[in-house]
Short mmCIF file of N, CA, C and O in Angstrom, two decimals:
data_model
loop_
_atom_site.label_atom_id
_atom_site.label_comp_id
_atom_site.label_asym_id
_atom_site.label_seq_id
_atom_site.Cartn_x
_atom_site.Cartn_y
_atom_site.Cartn_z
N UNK A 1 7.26 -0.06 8.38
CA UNK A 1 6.87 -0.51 7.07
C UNK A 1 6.28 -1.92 7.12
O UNK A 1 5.59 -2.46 6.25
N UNK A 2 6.70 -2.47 8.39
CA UNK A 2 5.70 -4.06 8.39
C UNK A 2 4.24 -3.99 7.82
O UNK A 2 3.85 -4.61 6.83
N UNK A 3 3.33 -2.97 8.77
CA UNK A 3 2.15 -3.43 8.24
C UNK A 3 1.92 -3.15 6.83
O UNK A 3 0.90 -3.58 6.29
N UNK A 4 2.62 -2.58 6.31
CA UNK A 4 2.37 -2.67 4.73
C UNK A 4 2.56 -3.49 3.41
O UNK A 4 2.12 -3.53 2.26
N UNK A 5 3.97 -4.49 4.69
CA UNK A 5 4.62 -5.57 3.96
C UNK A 5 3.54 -6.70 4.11
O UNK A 5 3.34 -7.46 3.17
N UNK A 6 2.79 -6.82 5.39
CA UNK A 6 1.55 -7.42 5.80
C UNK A 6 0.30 -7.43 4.67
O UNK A 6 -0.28 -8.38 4.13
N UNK A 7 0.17 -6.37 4.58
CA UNK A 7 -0.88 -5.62 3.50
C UNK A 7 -0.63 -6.18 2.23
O UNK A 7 -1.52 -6.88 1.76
N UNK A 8 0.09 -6.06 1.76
CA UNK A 8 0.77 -6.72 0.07
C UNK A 8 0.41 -8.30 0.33
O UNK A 8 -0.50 -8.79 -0.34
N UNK A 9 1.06 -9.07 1.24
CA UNK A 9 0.67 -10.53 1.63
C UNK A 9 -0.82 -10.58 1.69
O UNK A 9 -1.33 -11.29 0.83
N UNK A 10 -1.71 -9.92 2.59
CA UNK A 10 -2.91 -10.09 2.36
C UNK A 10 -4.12 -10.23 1.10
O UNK A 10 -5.18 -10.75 0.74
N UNK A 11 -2.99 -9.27 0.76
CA UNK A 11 -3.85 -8.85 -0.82
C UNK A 11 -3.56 -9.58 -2.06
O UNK A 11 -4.21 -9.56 -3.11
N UNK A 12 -2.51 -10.22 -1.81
CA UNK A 12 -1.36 -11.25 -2.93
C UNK A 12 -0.56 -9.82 -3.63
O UNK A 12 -0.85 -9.60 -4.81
N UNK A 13 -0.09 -9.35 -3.31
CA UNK A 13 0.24 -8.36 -4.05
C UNK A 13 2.11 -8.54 -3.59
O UNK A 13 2.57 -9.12 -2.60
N UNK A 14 2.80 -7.90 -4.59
CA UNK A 14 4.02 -7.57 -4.47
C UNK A 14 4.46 -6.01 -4.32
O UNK A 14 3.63 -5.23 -4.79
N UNK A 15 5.39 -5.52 -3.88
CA UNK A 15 5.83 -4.59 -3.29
C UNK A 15 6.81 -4.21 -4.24
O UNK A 15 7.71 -4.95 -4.62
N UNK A 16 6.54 -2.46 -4.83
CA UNK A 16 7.25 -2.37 -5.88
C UNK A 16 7.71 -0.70 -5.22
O UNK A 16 7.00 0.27 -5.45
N UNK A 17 9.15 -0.60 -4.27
CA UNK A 17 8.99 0.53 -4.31
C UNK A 17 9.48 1.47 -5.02
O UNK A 17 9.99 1.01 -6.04
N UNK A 18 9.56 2.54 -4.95
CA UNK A 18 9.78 3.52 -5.98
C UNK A 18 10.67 5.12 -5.12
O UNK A 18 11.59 5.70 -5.71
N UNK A 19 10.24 5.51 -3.95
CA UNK A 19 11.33 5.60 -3.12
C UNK A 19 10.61 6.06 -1.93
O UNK A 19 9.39 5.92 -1.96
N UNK A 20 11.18 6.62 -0.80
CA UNK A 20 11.10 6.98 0.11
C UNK A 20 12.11 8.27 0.89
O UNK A 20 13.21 8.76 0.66
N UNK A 21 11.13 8.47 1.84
CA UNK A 21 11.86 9.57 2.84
C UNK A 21 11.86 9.45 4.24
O UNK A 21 12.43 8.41 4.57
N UNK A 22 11.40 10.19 5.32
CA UNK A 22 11.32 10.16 6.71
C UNK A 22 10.23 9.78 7.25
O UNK A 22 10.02 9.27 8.35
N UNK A 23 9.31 10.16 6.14
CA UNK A 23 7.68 10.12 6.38
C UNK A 23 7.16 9.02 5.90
O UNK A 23 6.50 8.22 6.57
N UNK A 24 7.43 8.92 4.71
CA UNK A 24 6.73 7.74 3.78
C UNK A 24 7.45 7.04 2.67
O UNK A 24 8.39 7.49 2.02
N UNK A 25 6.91 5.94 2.54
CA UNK A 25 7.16 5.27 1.45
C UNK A 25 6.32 5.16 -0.11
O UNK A 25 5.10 5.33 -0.01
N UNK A 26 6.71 4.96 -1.17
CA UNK A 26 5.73 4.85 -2.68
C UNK A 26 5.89 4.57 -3.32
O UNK A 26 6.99 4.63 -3.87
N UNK A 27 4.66 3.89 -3.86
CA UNK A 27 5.86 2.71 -5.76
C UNK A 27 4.32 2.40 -6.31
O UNK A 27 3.36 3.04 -6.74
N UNK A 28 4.80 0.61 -5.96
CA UNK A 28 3.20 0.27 -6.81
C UNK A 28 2.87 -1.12 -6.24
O UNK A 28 3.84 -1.87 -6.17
N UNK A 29 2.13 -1.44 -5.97
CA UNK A 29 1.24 -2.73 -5.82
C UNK A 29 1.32 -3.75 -7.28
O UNK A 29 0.97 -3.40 -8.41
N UNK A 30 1.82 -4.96 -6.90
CA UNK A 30 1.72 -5.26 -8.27
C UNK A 30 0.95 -6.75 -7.73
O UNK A 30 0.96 -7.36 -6.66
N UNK A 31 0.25 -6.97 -9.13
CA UNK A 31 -1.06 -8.10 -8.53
C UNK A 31 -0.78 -8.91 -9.85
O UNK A 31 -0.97 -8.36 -10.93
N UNK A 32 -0.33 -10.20 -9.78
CA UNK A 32 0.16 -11.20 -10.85
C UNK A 32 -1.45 -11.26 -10.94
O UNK A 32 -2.33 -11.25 -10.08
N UNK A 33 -1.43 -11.32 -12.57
CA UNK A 33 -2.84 -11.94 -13.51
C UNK A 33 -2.70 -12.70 -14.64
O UNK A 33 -2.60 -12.27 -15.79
N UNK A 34 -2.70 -13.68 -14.34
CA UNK A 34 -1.89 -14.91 -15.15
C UNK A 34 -0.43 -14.65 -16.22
O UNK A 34 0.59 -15.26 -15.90
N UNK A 35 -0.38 -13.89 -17.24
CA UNK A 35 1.26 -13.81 -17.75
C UNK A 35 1.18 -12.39 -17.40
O UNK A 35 2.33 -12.12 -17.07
N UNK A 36 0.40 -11.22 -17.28
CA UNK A 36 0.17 -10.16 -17.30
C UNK A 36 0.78 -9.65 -15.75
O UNK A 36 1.16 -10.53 -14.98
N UNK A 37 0.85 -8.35 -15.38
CA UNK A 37 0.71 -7.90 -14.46
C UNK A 37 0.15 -6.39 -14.27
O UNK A 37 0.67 -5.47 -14.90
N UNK A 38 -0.87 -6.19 -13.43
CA UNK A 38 -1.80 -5.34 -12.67
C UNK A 38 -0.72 -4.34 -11.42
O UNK A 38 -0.14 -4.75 -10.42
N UNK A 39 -0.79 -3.07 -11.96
CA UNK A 39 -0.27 -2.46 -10.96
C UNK A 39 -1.29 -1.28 -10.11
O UNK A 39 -2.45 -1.04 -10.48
N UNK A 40 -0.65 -0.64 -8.99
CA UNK A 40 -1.93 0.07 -8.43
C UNK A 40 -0.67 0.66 -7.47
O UNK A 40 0.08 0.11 -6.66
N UNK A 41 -0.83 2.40 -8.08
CA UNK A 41 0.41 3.16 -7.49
C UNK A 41 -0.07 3.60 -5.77
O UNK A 41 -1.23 3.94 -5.53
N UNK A 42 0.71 3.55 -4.97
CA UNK A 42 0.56 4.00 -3.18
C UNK A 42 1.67 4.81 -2.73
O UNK A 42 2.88 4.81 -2.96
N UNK A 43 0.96 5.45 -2.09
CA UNK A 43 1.86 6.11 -0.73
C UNK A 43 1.40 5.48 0.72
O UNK A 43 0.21 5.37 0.99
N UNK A 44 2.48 5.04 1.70
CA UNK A 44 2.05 4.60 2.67
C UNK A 44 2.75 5.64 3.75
O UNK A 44 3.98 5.71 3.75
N UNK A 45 2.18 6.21 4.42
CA UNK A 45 2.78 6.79 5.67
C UNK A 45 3.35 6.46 6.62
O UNK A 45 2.36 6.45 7.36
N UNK A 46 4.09 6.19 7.22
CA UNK A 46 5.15 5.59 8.23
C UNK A 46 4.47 5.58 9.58
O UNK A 46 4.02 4.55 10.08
N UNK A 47 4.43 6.73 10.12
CA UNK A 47 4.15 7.02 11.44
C UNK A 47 2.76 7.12 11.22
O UNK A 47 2.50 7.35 12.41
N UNK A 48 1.64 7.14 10.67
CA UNK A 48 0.40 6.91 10.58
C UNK A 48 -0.01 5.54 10.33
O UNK A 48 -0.98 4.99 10.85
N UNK A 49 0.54 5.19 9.76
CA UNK A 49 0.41 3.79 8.93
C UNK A 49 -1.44 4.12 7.71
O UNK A 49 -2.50 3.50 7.66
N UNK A 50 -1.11 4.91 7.24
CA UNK A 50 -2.30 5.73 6.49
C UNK A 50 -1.82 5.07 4.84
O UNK A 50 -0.81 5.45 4.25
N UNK A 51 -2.78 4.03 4.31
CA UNK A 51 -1.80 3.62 2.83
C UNK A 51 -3.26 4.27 1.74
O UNK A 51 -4.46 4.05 1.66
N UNK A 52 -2.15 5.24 0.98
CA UNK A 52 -3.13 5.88 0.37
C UNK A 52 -3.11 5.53 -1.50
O UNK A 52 -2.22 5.81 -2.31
N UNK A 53 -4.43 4.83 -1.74
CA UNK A 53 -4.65 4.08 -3.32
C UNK A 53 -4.81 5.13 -4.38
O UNK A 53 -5.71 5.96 -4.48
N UNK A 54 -3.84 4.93 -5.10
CA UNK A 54 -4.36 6.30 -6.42
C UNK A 54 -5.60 5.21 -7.07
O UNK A 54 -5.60 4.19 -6.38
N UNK A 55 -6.34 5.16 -7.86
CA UNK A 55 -7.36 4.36 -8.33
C UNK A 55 -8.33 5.57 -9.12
O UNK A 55 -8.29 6.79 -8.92
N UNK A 56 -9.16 4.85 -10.03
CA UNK A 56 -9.35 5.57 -11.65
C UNK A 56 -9.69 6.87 -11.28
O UNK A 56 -9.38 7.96 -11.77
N UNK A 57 -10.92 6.35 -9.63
CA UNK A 57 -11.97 7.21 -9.55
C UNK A 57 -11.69 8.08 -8.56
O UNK A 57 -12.62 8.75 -8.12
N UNK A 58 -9.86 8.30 -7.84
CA UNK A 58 -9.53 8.95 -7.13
C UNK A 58 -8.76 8.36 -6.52
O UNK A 58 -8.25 7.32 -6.92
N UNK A 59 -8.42 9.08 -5.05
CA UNK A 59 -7.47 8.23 -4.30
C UNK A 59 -8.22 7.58 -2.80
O UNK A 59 -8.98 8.33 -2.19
N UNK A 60 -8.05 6.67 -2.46
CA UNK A 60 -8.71 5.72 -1.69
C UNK A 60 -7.35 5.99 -0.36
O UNK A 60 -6.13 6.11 -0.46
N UNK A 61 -8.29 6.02 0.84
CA UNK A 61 -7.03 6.01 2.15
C UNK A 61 -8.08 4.58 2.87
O UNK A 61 -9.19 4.07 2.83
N UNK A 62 -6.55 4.46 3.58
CA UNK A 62 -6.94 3.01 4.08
C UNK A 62 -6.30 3.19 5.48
O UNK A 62 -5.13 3.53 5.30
N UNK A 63 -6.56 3.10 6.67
CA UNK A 63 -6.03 3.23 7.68
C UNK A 63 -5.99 1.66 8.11
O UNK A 63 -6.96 0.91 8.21
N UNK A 64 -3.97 1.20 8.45
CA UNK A 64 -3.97 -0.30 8.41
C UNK A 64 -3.44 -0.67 10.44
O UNK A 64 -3.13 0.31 11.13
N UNK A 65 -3.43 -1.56 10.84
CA UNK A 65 -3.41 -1.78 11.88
C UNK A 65 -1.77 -2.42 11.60
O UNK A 65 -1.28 -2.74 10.51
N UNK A 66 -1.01 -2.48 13.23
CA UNK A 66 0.08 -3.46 12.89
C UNK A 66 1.06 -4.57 12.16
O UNK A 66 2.23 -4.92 12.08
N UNK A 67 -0.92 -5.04 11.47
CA UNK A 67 -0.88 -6.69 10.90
C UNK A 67 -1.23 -6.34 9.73
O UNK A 67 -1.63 -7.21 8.96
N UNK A 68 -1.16 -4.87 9.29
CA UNK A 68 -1.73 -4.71 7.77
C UNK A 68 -2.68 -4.82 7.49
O UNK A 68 -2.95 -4.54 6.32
N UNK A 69 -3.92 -5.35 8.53
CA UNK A 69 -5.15 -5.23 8.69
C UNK A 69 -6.16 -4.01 8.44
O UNK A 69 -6.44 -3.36 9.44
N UNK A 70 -6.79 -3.59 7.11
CA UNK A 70 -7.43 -2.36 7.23
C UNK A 70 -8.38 -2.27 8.34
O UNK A 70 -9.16 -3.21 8.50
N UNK A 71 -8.44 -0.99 9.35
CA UNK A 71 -9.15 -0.83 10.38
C UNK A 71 -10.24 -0.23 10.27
O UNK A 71 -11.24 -0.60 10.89
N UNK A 72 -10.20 1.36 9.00
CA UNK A 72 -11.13 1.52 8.98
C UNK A 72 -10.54 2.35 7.64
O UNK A 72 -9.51 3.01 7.50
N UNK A 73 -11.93 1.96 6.46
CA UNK A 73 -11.53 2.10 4.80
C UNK A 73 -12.29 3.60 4.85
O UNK A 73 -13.41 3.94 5.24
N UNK A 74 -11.14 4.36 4.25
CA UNK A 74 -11.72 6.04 3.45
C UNK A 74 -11.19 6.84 5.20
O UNK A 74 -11.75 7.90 5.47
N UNK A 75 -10.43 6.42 5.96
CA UNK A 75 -10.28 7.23 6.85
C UNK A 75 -9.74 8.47 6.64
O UNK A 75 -9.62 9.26 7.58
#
């Protein structure tokens, strides 16, 4: 789950989870916007490290490296 804890730091985002199993973890991304807050629901895969964005226009996969580093976007 590091690189995802990585991922949230990168992004300024906070880590909201919601639960988990063997495989994966899921909740929400939450992105402070001045008194407000911005959320953005995920599933992240464990053993893939595959973090997948629900978003308006669908769901977005992000394949992240160790460091939470996206490696390569829509994988």
């Amino acid at each position: 789950m590091k690189p995802l804890v990585y991922y949230c730091r990168w992004q300024g985002a906070v880590l909201r989870l919601r639960g988990r199993d063997e495989t994966a973890v899921w909740g929400h991304l939450v992105f402070a916007a001045g008194e407000f807050e911005e959320t953005q629901e995920f599933r992240f895969n464990l053993q893939t490290r595959q973090l997948t964005l629900q978003k308006e226009t669908g769901e977005e996969h992000l394949q992240l490296d160790e460091m939470g580093i996206v490696v390569t976007p829509n994988a």
